[in-house]
Short mmCIF file of C-alpha atoms and ligand atoms in Angstrom, two decimals:
data_model
loop_
_atom_site.label_atom_id
_atom_site.label_comp_id
_atom_site.label_asym_id
_atom_site.label_seq_id
_atom_site.Cartn_x
_atom_site.Cartn_y
_atom_site.Cartn_z
CA UNK A 1 19.48 -74.39 -23.14
CA UNK A 2 22.68 -73.97 -25.00
CA UNK A 3 23.51 -70.68 -23.35
CA UNK A 4 22.04 -68.68 -26.24
CA UNK A 5 20.16 -66.10 -24.24
CA UNK A 6 22.10 -62.94 -24.86
CA UNK A 7 19.34 -60.51 -23.98
CA UNK A 8 18.25 -61.72 -20.61
CA UNK A 9 20.87 -64.22 -19.65
CA UNK A 10 22.21 -62.01 -16.91
CA UNK A 11 18.84 -61.22 -15.51
CA UNK A 12 17.27 -64.63 -15.24
CA UNK A 13 19.02 -67.91 -15.05
CA UNK A 14 17.88 -70.83 -17.21
CA UNK A 15 15.22 -73.18 -15.86
CA UNK A 16 15.31 -76.95 -15.93
CA UNK A 17 11.64 -77.63 -16.70
CA UNK A 18 8.79 -75.28 -17.35
CA UNK A 19 7.76 -72.46 -19.65
CA UNK A 20 9.48 -69.32 -20.83
CA UNK A 21 7.25 -66.60 -22.22
CA UNK A 22 9.36 -64.22 -24.22
CA UNK A 23 8.67 -61.03 -26.20
CA UNK A 24 5.86 -59.89 -23.95
CA UNK A 25 5.03 -56.23 -24.59
CA UNK A 26 7.18 -54.17 -22.21
CA UNK A 27 5.52 -53.71 -18.84
CA UNK A 28 2.82 -56.35 -19.30
CA UNK A 29 4.47 -59.30 -17.56
CA UNK A 30 2.38 -58.99 -14.43
CA UNK A 31 -0.80 -58.97 -16.52
CA UNK A 32 0.37 -62.16 -18.19
CA UNK A 33 0.75 -63.75 -14.77
CA UNK A 34 -2.72 -62.57 -13.82
CA UNK A 35 -4.20 -64.07 -17.00
CA UNK A 36 -2.56 -67.36 -16.13
CA UNK A 37 -4.00 -67.24 -12.64
CA UNK A 38 -0.55 -67.13 -11.07
CA UNK A 39 -0.46 -65.20 -7.83
CA UNK A 40 1.90 -64.95 -4.90
CA UNK A 41 0.12 -67.86 -3.28
CA UNK A 42 0.45 -70.38 -6.12
CA UNK A 43 3.29 -72.84 -5.88
CA UNK A 44 5.27 -72.30 -9.09
CA UNK A 45 8.71 -70.70 -8.97
CA UNK A 46 8.45 -67.60 -11.14
CA UNK A 47 11.08 -65.26 -12.55
CA UNK A 48 9.99 -62.04 -14.12
CA UNK A 49 12.08 -59.54 -16.05
CA UNK A 50 10.47 -56.34 -17.19
CA UNK A 51 11.58 -53.73 -19.71
CA UNK A 52 14.52 -55.73 -20.92
CA UNK A 53 16.20 -54.30 -24.01
CA UNK A 54 15.16 -56.14 -27.15
CA UNK A 55 16.60 -55.77 -30.61
CA UNK A 56 13.19 -56.40 -32.15
CA UNK A 57 10.74 -54.43 -30.06
CA UNK A 58 12.80 -52.03 -27.96
CA UNK A 59 11.52 -53.12 -24.57
CA UNK A 60 10.11 -56.49 -23.69
CA UNK A 61 9.19 -58.54 -20.66
CA UNK A 62 10.08 -62.14 -19.98
CA UNK A 63 8.39 -64.59 -17.63
CA UNK A 64 9.82 -67.95 -16.63
CA UNK A 65 7.64 -70.46 -14.84
CA UNK A 66 9.37 -73.50 -13.39
CA UNK A 67 7.76 -76.92 -13.39
CA UNK A 68 4.68 -75.91 -15.30
CA UNK A 69 3.98 -76.41 -19.00
CA UNK A 70 1.30 -74.10 -20.26
CA UNK A 71 -1.53 -75.54 -22.30
CA UNK A 72 -2.32 -74.22 -25.78
CA UNK A 73 -5.41 -72.56 -24.39
CA UNK A 74 -3.46 -70.73 -21.72
CA UNK A 75 -0.92 -69.70 -24.28
CA UNK A 76 -3.56 -68.24 -26.57
CA UNK A 77 -5.04 -66.14 -23.80
CA UNK A 78 -1.75 -64.33 -23.65
CA UNK A 79 -2.23 -63.22 -27.27
CA UNK A 80 -4.89 -60.76 -26.16
CA UNK A 81 -2.32 -58.54 -24.53
CA UNK A 82 0.94 -59.80 -26.02
CA UNK A 83 0.28 -60.75 -29.64
CA UNK A 84 4.00 -61.08 -30.36
CA UNK A 85 4.85 -63.32 -27.45
CA UNK A 86 6.69 -66.57 -28.02
CA UNK A 87 6.35 -69.51 -25.72
CA UNK A 88 9.14 -71.98 -25.08
CA UNK A 89 8.36 -75.20 -23.29
CA UNK A 90 11.52 -76.28 -21.52
CA UNK A 91 12.41 -79.83 -20.59
CA UNK A 92 15.76 -80.60 -19.02
CA UNK A 93 17.18 -77.14 -19.86
CA UNK A 94 16.30 -77.55 -23.56
CA UNK A 95 13.62 -75.91 -25.63
CA UNK A 96 11.30 -78.84 -26.17
CA UNK A 97 8.67 -76.87 -28.07
CA UNK A 98 8.41 -73.31 -29.36
CA UNK A 99 4.98 -71.77 -29.98
CA UNK A 100 3.59 -68.51 -31.28
CA UNK A 101 0.49 -67.25 -29.59
CA UNK A 102 -2.74 -67.13 -31.58
CA UNK A 103 -5.76 -65.02 -30.71
CA UNK A 104 -8.41 -67.50 -29.50
CA UNK A 105 -11.94 -67.57 -30.96
CA UNK A 106 -13.47 -66.99 -27.57
CA UNK A 107 -12.39 -66.17 -24.05
CA UNK A 108 -14.19 -67.18 -20.90
CA UNK A 109 -13.96 -66.03 -17.35
CA UNK A 110 -11.01 -63.70 -17.07
CA UNK A 111 -12.13 -60.54 -18.87
CA UNK A 112 -14.86 -58.44 -17.32
CA UNK A 113 -17.57 -56.83 -19.47
CA UNK A 114 -17.37 -53.00 -19.40
CA UNK A 115 -21.16 -52.65 -19.60
CA UNK A 116 -22.53 -52.16 -16.07
CA UNK A 117 -25.98 -53.26 -17.30
CA UNK A 118 -24.63 -56.62 -18.44
CA UNK A 119 -25.92 -59.70 -16.64
CA UNK A 120 -22.33 -60.88 -16.13
CA UNK A 121 -21.76 -57.85 -13.87
CA UNK A 122 -24.47 -58.88 -11.43
CA UNK A 123 -24.33 -61.46 -8.66
CA UNK A 124 -25.38 -64.26 -11.00
CA UNK A 125 -23.38 -67.50 -11.09
CA UNK A 126 -22.04 -66.86 -14.58
CA UNK A 127 -18.61 -66.43 -16.10
CA UNK A 128 -18.07 -63.65 -18.57
CA UNK A 129 -17.69 -64.72 -22.18
CA UNK A 130 -16.41 -62.98 -25.28
CA UNK A 131 -16.04 -63.75 -28.95
CA UNK A 132 -12.95 -62.31 -30.57
CA UNK A 133 -13.38 -60.10 -33.59
CA UNK A 134 -11.03 -58.57 -36.15
CA UNK A 135 -8.06 -56.73 -34.68
CA UNK A 136 -8.20 -58.64 -31.39
CA UNK A 137 -11.35 -56.88 -30.24
CA UNK A 138 -13.66 -58.72 -27.85
CA UNK A 139 -17.45 -58.84 -28.02
CA UNK A 140 -19.48 -59.89 -24.98
CA UNK A 141 -21.61 -62.92 -25.82
CA UNK A 142 -24.27 -61.74 -23.37
CA UNK A 143 -24.75 -58.05 -24.18
CA UNK A 144 -22.76 -57.54 -27.44
CA UNK A 145 -20.58 -54.80 -25.92
CA UNK A 146 -17.22 -54.50 -27.67
CA UNK A 147 -13.86 -53.92 -26.02
CA UNK A 148 -11.72 -52.38 -28.71
CA UNK A 149 -8.69 -51.25 -26.76
CA UNK A 150 -7.12 -51.35 -23.31
CA UNK A 151 -8.17 -54.95 -22.84
CA UNK A 152 -5.71 -55.02 -19.93
CA UNK A 153 -8.04 -52.74 -17.97
CA UNK A 154 -10.79 -55.35 -18.08
CA UNK A 155 -8.77 -58.39 -17.11
CA UNK A 156 -10.10 -59.69 -13.82
CA UNK B 1 -35.08 -77.90 -27.21
CA UNK B 2 -34.50 -74.48 -28.61
CA UNK B 3 -34.67 -70.99 -27.28
CA UNK B 4 -35.36 -67.69 -29.03
CA UNK B 5 -32.85 -65.31 -27.52
CA UNK B 6 -31.59 -63.01 -30.24
CA UNK B 7 -32.56 -62.22 -33.80
CA UNK B 8 -28.87 -62.36 -34.72
CA UNK B 9 -28.66 -66.05 -34.10
CA UNK B 10 -31.75 -67.02 -36.09
CA UNK B 11 -30.99 -68.39 -39.53
CA UNK B 12 -32.93 -66.90 -42.42
CA UNK B 13 -34.77 -70.25 -42.78
CA UNK B 14 -35.89 -70.02 -39.13
CA UNK B 15 -37.10 -66.47 -39.63
CA UNK B 16 -38.99 -67.34 -42.80
CA UNK B 17 -40.56 -70.38 -41.17
CA UNK B 18 -41.74 -68.29 -38.21
CA UNK B 19 -43.16 -65.60 -40.47
CA UNK B 20 -44.91 -68.17 -42.67
CA UNK B 21 -46.39 -69.80 -39.62
CA UNK B 22 -47.61 -66.44 -38.29
CA UNK B 23 -49.28 -65.73 -41.63
CA UNK B 24 -51.02 -69.08 -41.62
CA UNK B 25 -52.27 -68.46 -38.10
CA UNK B 26 -53.54 -65.04 -39.08
CA UNK B 27 -55.26 -66.34 -42.22
CA UNK B 28 -56.92 -69.31 -40.57
CA UNK B 29 -58.16 -67.29 -37.65
CA UNK B 30 -57.05 -67.74 -34.09
CA UNK B 31 -59.02 -70.85 -33.22
CA UNK B 32 -56.06 -73.11 -32.59
CA UNK B 33 -55.67 -75.40 -29.63
CA UNK B 34 -52.18 -76.60 -30.45
CA UNK B 35 -50.79 -75.77 -27.01
CA UNK B 36 -53.66 -77.16 -24.97
CA UNK B 37 -52.36 -78.33 -21.61
CA UNK B 38 -49.11 -76.37 -21.94
CA UNK B 39 -48.15 -73.97 -19.19
CA UNK B 40 -45.92 -70.95 -19.78
CA UNK B 41 -44.34 -68.66 -17.18
CA UNK B 42 -44.27 -64.98 -18.09
CA UNK B 43 -41.43 -63.64 -15.96
CA UNK B 44 -41.49 -59.88 -16.26
CA UNK B 45 -38.85 -58.29 -14.06
CA UNK B 46 -39.40 -55.00 -15.80
CA UNK B 47 -42.82 -53.56 -16.59
CA UNK B 48 -44.00 -53.91 -20.17
CA UNK B 49 -47.75 -54.23 -20.18
CA UNK B 50 -48.05 -54.37 -23.94
CA UNK B 51 -45.53 -57.15 -24.54
CA UNK B 52 -46.85 -59.13 -21.59
CA UNK B 53 -50.47 -58.84 -22.74
CA UNK B 54 -49.53 -59.76 -26.25
CA UNK B 55 -47.72 -62.95 -25.16
CA UNK B 56 -50.55 -63.74 -22.79
CA UNK B 57 -53.13 -63.29 -25.57
CA UNK B 58 -51.03 -65.39 -27.93
CA UNK B 59 -50.86 -68.27 -25.49
CA UNK B 60 -54.57 -68.13 -24.65
CA UNK B 61 -55.38 -68.24 -28.36
CA UNK B 62 -53.35 -71.45 -28.57
CA UNK B 63 -55.22 -73.01 -25.68
CA UNK B 64 -52.32 -72.84 -23.23
CA UNK B 65 -52.18 -71.40 -19.73
CA UNK B 66 -50.03 -68.68 -18.24
CA UNK B 67 -48.53 -68.05 -14.86
CA UNK B 68 -47.10 -64.60 -14.33
CA UNK B 69 -44.55 -62.78 -12.22
CA UNK B 70 -44.78 -59.16 -13.13
CA UNK B 71 -42.85 -57.28 -10.52
CA UNK B 72 -39.62 -57.67 -8.72
CA UNK B 73 -41.22 -56.63 -5.44
CA UNK B 74 -43.08 -59.52 -3.97
CA UNK B 75 -40.94 -62.03 -5.80
CA UNK B 76 -38.00 -63.87 -4.32
CA UNK B 77 -35.69 -61.67 -6.43
CA UNK B 78 -36.20 -58.89 -3.89
CA UNK B 79 -34.97 -61.35 -1.25
CA UNK B 80 -31.69 -61.64 -3.12
CA UNK B 81 -32.33 -64.78 -5.15
CA UNK B 82 -30.38 -64.92 -8.38
CA UNK B 83 -32.09 -65.06 -11.75
CA UNK B 84 -30.29 -68.36 -12.30
CA UNK B 85 -32.00 -69.91 -9.25
CA UNK B 86 -35.37 -68.45 -10.18
CA UNK B 87 -35.05 -69.95 -13.65
CA UNK B 88 -33.98 -73.36 -12.31
CA UNK B 89 -37.04 -73.47 -10.08
CA UNK B 90 -39.60 -72.00 -12.47
CA UNK B 91 -38.47 -74.18 -15.36
CA UNK B 92 -39.44 -77.19 -13.26
CA UNK B 93 -43.03 -75.90 -13.14
CA UNK B 94 -43.72 -75.00 -16.76
CA UNK B 95 -43.24 -75.92 -20.43
CA UNK B 96 -41.62 -72.64 -21.50
CA UNK B 97 -40.47 -69.32 -20.04
CA UNK B 98 -41.00 -65.87 -21.53
CA UNK B 99 -38.54 -63.51 -19.87
CA UNK B 100 -38.35 -59.75 -19.66
CA UNK B 101 -35.45 -58.46 -17.59
CA UNK B 102 -33.63 -55.15 -17.08
CA UNK B 103 -30.13 -56.64 -17.48
CA UNK B 104 -28.65 -57.18 -20.93
CA UNK B 105 -27.88 -60.80 -21.60
CA UNK B 106 -30.38 -62.01 -18.96
CA UNK B 107 -32.22 -64.21 -21.46
CA UNK B 108 -29.02 -65.92 -22.55
CA UNK B 109 -28.14 -66.60 -18.93
CA UNK B 110 -31.67 -67.92 -18.35
CA UNK B 111 -31.28 -70.28 -21.31
CA UNK B 112 -28.13 -71.67 -19.69
CA UNK B 113 -30.03 -72.63 -16.54
CA UNK B 114 -33.47 -73.50 -17.89
CA UNK B 115 -34.68 -77.04 -18.56
CA UNK B 116 -37.45 -75.67 -20.83
CA UNK B 117 -37.29 -73.27 -23.82
CA UNK B 118 -36.76 -69.58 -23.09
CA UNK B 119 -38.18 -66.78 -25.24
CA UNK B 120 -36.56 -63.40 -24.77
CA UNK B 121 -39.21 -60.69 -24.38
CA UNK B 122 -36.62 -57.94 -24.04
CA UNK B 123 -33.51 -57.72 -21.90
CA UNK B 124 -32.36 -54.27 -20.92
CA UNK B 125 -31.11 -52.35 -23.91
CA UNK B 126 -30.37 -55.69 -25.56
CA UNK B 127 -32.41 -58.07 -27.63
CA UNK B 128 -36.15 -58.16 -28.22
CA UNK B 129 -36.66 -60.71 -30.99
CA UNK B 130 -40.47 -60.81 -30.94
CA UNK B 131 -40.59 -57.09 -31.74
CA UNK B 132 -38.18 -57.57 -34.62
CA UNK B 133 -40.09 -60.53 -36.02
CA UNK B 134 -43.36 -58.62 -35.99
CA UNK B 135 -41.62 -55.67 -37.65
CA UNK B 136 -40.28 -57.93 -40.35
CA UNK B 137 -43.66 -59.64 -40.68
CA UNK B 138 -45.34 -56.28 -41.24
CA UNK B 139 -42.90 -55.33 -43.99
CA UNK B 140 -43.28 -58.72 -45.66
CA UNK B 141 -47.06 -58.43 -45.47
CA UNK B 142 -46.79 -55.37 -47.71
CA UNK B 143 -43.93 -56.15 -50.07
CA UNK B 144 -41.37 -58.80 -50.88
CA UNK B 145 -38.16 -58.46 -48.87
CA UNK B 146 -36.22 -57.96 -52.04
CA UNK B 147 -34.68 -54.90 -53.63
CA UNK B 148 -36.32 -52.46 -51.23
CA UNK B 149 -35.14 -49.30 -49.50
CA UNK B 150 -35.77 -49.19 -45.77
CA UNK B 151 -35.33 -45.96 -43.82
CA UNK B 152 -34.65 -46.09 -40.09
CA UNK B 153 -35.43 -42.75 -38.48
CA UNK B 154 -34.94 -41.34 -34.99
CA UNK B 155 -32.77 -42.43 -32.09
CA UNK B 156 -30.64 -45.04 -33.81
CA UNK B 157 -27.93 -44.94 -31.17
CA UNK B 158 -29.93 -46.22 -28.23
CA UNK B 159 -32.97 -47.56 -30.06
CA UNK B 160 -32.63 -51.32 -29.93
CA UNK B 161 -35.57 -51.95 -32.26
CA UNK B 162 -33.70 -50.36 -35.15
CA UNK B 163 -30.56 -52.32 -34.29
CA UNK B 164 -32.25 -55.70 -34.33
CA UNK B 165 -34.32 -54.83 -37.36
CA UNK B 166 -31.07 -54.06 -39.20
CA UNK B 167 -29.73 -57.51 -38.30
CA UNK B 168 -32.97 -59.14 -39.40
CA UNK B 169 -32.98 -57.23 -42.68
CA UNK B 170 -29.36 -58.19 -43.34
CA UNK B 171 -30.71 -61.63 -44.30
CA UNK B 172 -32.49 -60.12 -47.30
CA UNK B 173 -31.73 -57.99 -50.31
CA UNK B 174 -32.43 -54.53 -48.89
CA UNK B 175 -30.76 -51.15 -48.72
CA UNK B 176 -30.84 -49.53 -45.30
CA UNK B 177 -30.93 -45.75 -44.95
CA UNK B 178 -30.24 -44.38 -41.50
CA UNK B 179 -31.62 -40.95 -40.73
CA UNK B 180 -30.64 -39.56 -37.34
CA UNK B 181 -29.33 -36.46 -35.63
CA UNK B 182 -25.52 -36.46 -35.23
CA UNK B 183 -25.54 -37.44 -31.57
CA UNK B 184 -27.96 -40.32 -32.13
CA UNK B 185 -26.43 -42.03 -35.15
CA UNK B 186 -26.29 -45.80 -35.54
CA UNK B 187 -23.38 -47.27 -33.51
CA UNK B 188 -20.23 -47.89 -35.54
CA UNK B 189 -20.16 -51.56 -34.62
CA UNK B 190 -23.55 -52.15 -36.24
CA UNK B 191 -22.56 -50.24 -39.36
CA UNK B 192 -19.43 -52.40 -39.53
CA UNK B 193 -21.39 -55.62 -39.09
CA UNK B 194 -23.85 -54.59 -41.79
CA UNK B 195 -20.89 -54.12 -44.13
CA UNK B 196 -19.56 -57.56 -43.15
CA UNK B 197 -22.97 -59.01 -43.93
CA UNK B 198 -22.95 -57.34 -47.32
CA UNK B 199 -25.74 -54.85 -46.62
CA UNK B 200 -25.67 -51.49 -48.32
CA UNK B 201 -26.18 -48.94 -45.54
CA UNK B 202 -26.36 -45.24 -46.32
CA UNK B 203 -26.29 -42.59 -43.60
CA UNK B 204 -28.33 -39.39 -43.91
CA UNK B 205 -29.03 -36.59 -41.53
CA UNK B 206 -31.98 -35.13 -43.37
CA UNK B 207 -35.18 -37.05 -43.99
CA UNK B 208 -36.07 -34.86 -46.95
CA UNK B 209 -32.98 -36.13 -48.81
CA UNK B 210 -34.20 -39.69 -48.93
CA UNK B 211 -37.89 -39.98 -48.09
CA UNK B 212 -39.06 -40.15 -51.70
CA UNK B 213 -36.85 -43.18 -52.40
CA UNK B 214 -38.11 -45.26 -49.50
CA UNK B 215 -40.39 -48.28 -49.50
CA UNK B 216 -40.41 -48.51 -45.71
CA UNK B 217 -39.96 -45.74 -43.17
CA UNK B 218 -39.42 -47.06 -39.66
CA UNK B 219 -39.79 -44.26 -37.14
CA UNK B 220 -38.57 -44.48 -33.55
CA UNK B 221 -38.93 -42.21 -30.59
CA UNK B 222 -36.32 -39.61 -29.74
CA UNK B 223 -36.11 -39.27 -26.00
CA UNK B 224 -35.99 -35.79 -24.55
CA UNK B 225 -33.45 -36.84 -21.93
CA UNK B 226 -30.86 -37.55 -24.65
CA UNK B 227 -30.48 -33.80 -25.23
CA UNK B 228 -28.70 -31.22 -23.10
CA UNK B 229 -31.55 -28.69 -23.22
CA UNK B 230 -35.11 -28.46 -24.39
CA UNK B 231 -34.30 -26.08 -27.25
CA UNK B 232 -31.94 -28.52 -28.96
CA UNK B 233 -34.45 -31.31 -28.40
CA UNK B 234 -37.24 -29.21 -29.90
CA UNK B 235 -35.14 -28.48 -33.01
CA UNK B 236 -34.41 -32.16 -33.60
CA UNK B 237 -37.91 -33.35 -32.74
CA UNK B 238 -39.36 -30.86 -35.17
CA UNK B 239 -37.11 -31.80 -38.07
CA UNK B 240 -37.92 -35.52 -37.70
CA UNK B 241 -41.67 -35.20 -37.30
CA UNK B 242 -43.83 -37.03 -39.83
CA UNK B 243 -46.77 -34.96 -41.06
CA UNK B 244 -49.01 -35.27 -44.15
CA UNK B 245 -46.89 -32.46 -45.63
CA UNK B 246 -43.65 -34.47 -45.27
CA UNK B 247 -45.31 -37.39 -47.08
CA UNK B 248 -46.42 -35.30 -50.07
CA UNK B 249 -44.20 -36.87 -52.75
CA UNK B 250 -43.42 -40.31 -51.36
CA UNK B 251 -43.74 -43.58 -53.27
CA UNK B 252 -47.33 -44.83 -53.44
CA UNK B 253 -46.45 -48.07 -51.74
CA UNK B 254 -44.50 -46.53 -48.85
CA UNK B 255 -45.29 -48.03 -45.48
CA UNK B 256 -44.82 -46.10 -42.30
CA UNK B 257 -43.97 -48.10 -39.19
CA UNK B 258 -43.34 -47.35 -35.51
CA UNK B 259 -42.80 -49.79 -32.62
CA UNK B 260 -45.13 -47.65 -30.44
CA UNK B 261 -45.75 -45.96 -28.11
CA UNK B 262 -45.20 -42.78 -30.08
CA UNK B 263 -44.54 -39.44 -28.46
CA UNK B 264 -45.27 -36.97 -31.23
CA UNK B 265 -42.93 -38.24 -33.96
CA UNK B 266 -45.95 -39.00 -36.11
CA UNK B 267 -48.72 -36.47 -36.45
CA UNK B 268 -52.11 -38.15 -35.74
CA UNK B 269 -53.30 -36.64 -39.05
CA UNK B 270 -51.10 -39.26 -40.74
CA UNK B 271 -53.06 -42.13 -39.15
CA UNK B 272 -55.74 -42.14 -41.81
CA UNK B 273 -53.33 -42.07 -44.75
CA UNK B 274 -52.77 -45.40 -46.51
CA UNK B 275 -49.07 -45.34 -45.51
CA UNK B 276 -49.79 -45.71 -41.80
CA UNK B 277 -49.14 -49.32 -40.73
CA UNK B 278 -48.14 -48.90 -37.09
CA UNK B 279 -51.40 -50.09 -35.58
CA UNK B 280 -51.47 -53.05 -37.91
CA UNK B 281 -47.86 -53.68 -36.82
CA UNK B 282 -48.93 -53.82 -33.16
CA UNK B 283 -51.80 -56.14 -34.09
CA UNK B 284 -49.35 -58.46 -35.83
CA UNK B 285 -47.64 -59.04 -32.49
CA UNK B 286 -50.16 -61.71 -31.51
CA UNK B 287 -49.85 -64.09 -34.50
CA UNK B 288 -46.07 -63.64 -34.50
CA UNK B 289 -45.85 -64.49 -30.81
CA UNK B 290 -48.21 -67.44 -31.36
CA UNK B 291 -45.80 -68.70 -34.00
CA UNK B 292 -42.87 -68.26 -31.60
CA UNK B 293 -44.62 -70.14 -28.79
CA UNK B 294 -45.51 -72.99 -31.14
CA UNK B 295 -41.98 -73.02 -32.51
CA UNK B 296 -40.39 -73.64 -29.12
CA UNK B 297 -43.00 -75.99 -27.67
CA UNK B 298 -44.19 -78.19 -30.55
ZN1 ZN C 301 -21.63 -57.87 -21.46
#
């Protein structure tokens, strides 16, 4: 990158190849990693900055993932908890592509249904599934239960 | 292959076709052998004698045969087998599966694993499309589903029959009036979806305010256990009880429905009035279920 990273430049150094997720709601960076299935045992080199000052939103988080380009689908998952996030795909220290997240039409497998009577909360070999509704709410495709806020609490 | 899992996902054309077929069956009498040689599994993981008998009768009338599992004890489920495995195995034996299960969404899961059509006969507090179709059939038997006022009375919060009936009615030109005690009002999400579907839905807390405008009054049971004490239950139960007195000034063509069993919401003295259609409604279950079985297997 051309050194234009005034907000976090001191906290995280630029990466050569990979993905930078910027403007994550302050404090939600670790949830973003969880959504992406990134744990301490996966092989990517990760840098995380939380509660960085931001001119736009006050506090924001930033995640940099080396040597991994997120797919559009992965990017859109992030919209559920960080609707203002921007995604920069980096190749050779340059921003190769810049994307806004979009709330996906459906989400599968990483949000758990809050209804204990739902078949997805039993020992059946089934992934949870939700349709998204207005305002980023999720509706279980099995039992119709709606998650209207605190989606973070239901992320597996 | 198609399944019947939820009334919400049936198109209005599908609903009309099923209701037309049920009417034909009822008019021509039940001597049909269209499903001769077909075998259907009735998997009832939750007791519901009435629904099970009605499906069983429907299939016999069509010349088909039934195999039944009607309790979790004694089945491999109690040995820890998943529903998914049960469905995979059973669907290799039969031509269709009718499933009743305590978990919401069980029928949709079953449809994912079945190699034959699945009909949902009620999953937990979720969907029960055969009940809704017979409700709709009973209304349509008495009046066109056009420009009518339908009252839903009782426990609208937990009562799934009123929820699915609302979805079914949203396909037609009707006004829905909900009449329920404060704590048992229709869930906000359903009210919102009715608005999205362009249905006029009006909330009332007193039956007297609206009863004389109604063409259909659909009464559901209010369960005692929904109330903190028996006095508050008694107050509510009393104010929503249908008696000949309550029906004094209603429209001549009003029909009174109830998914049964009733627990005192409708005074037996009402049974002989021309408005009472709830036993006819139960009777309509057989031709409607015959139509559903034919729909998925023919
Ligand atoms: Zn669910």
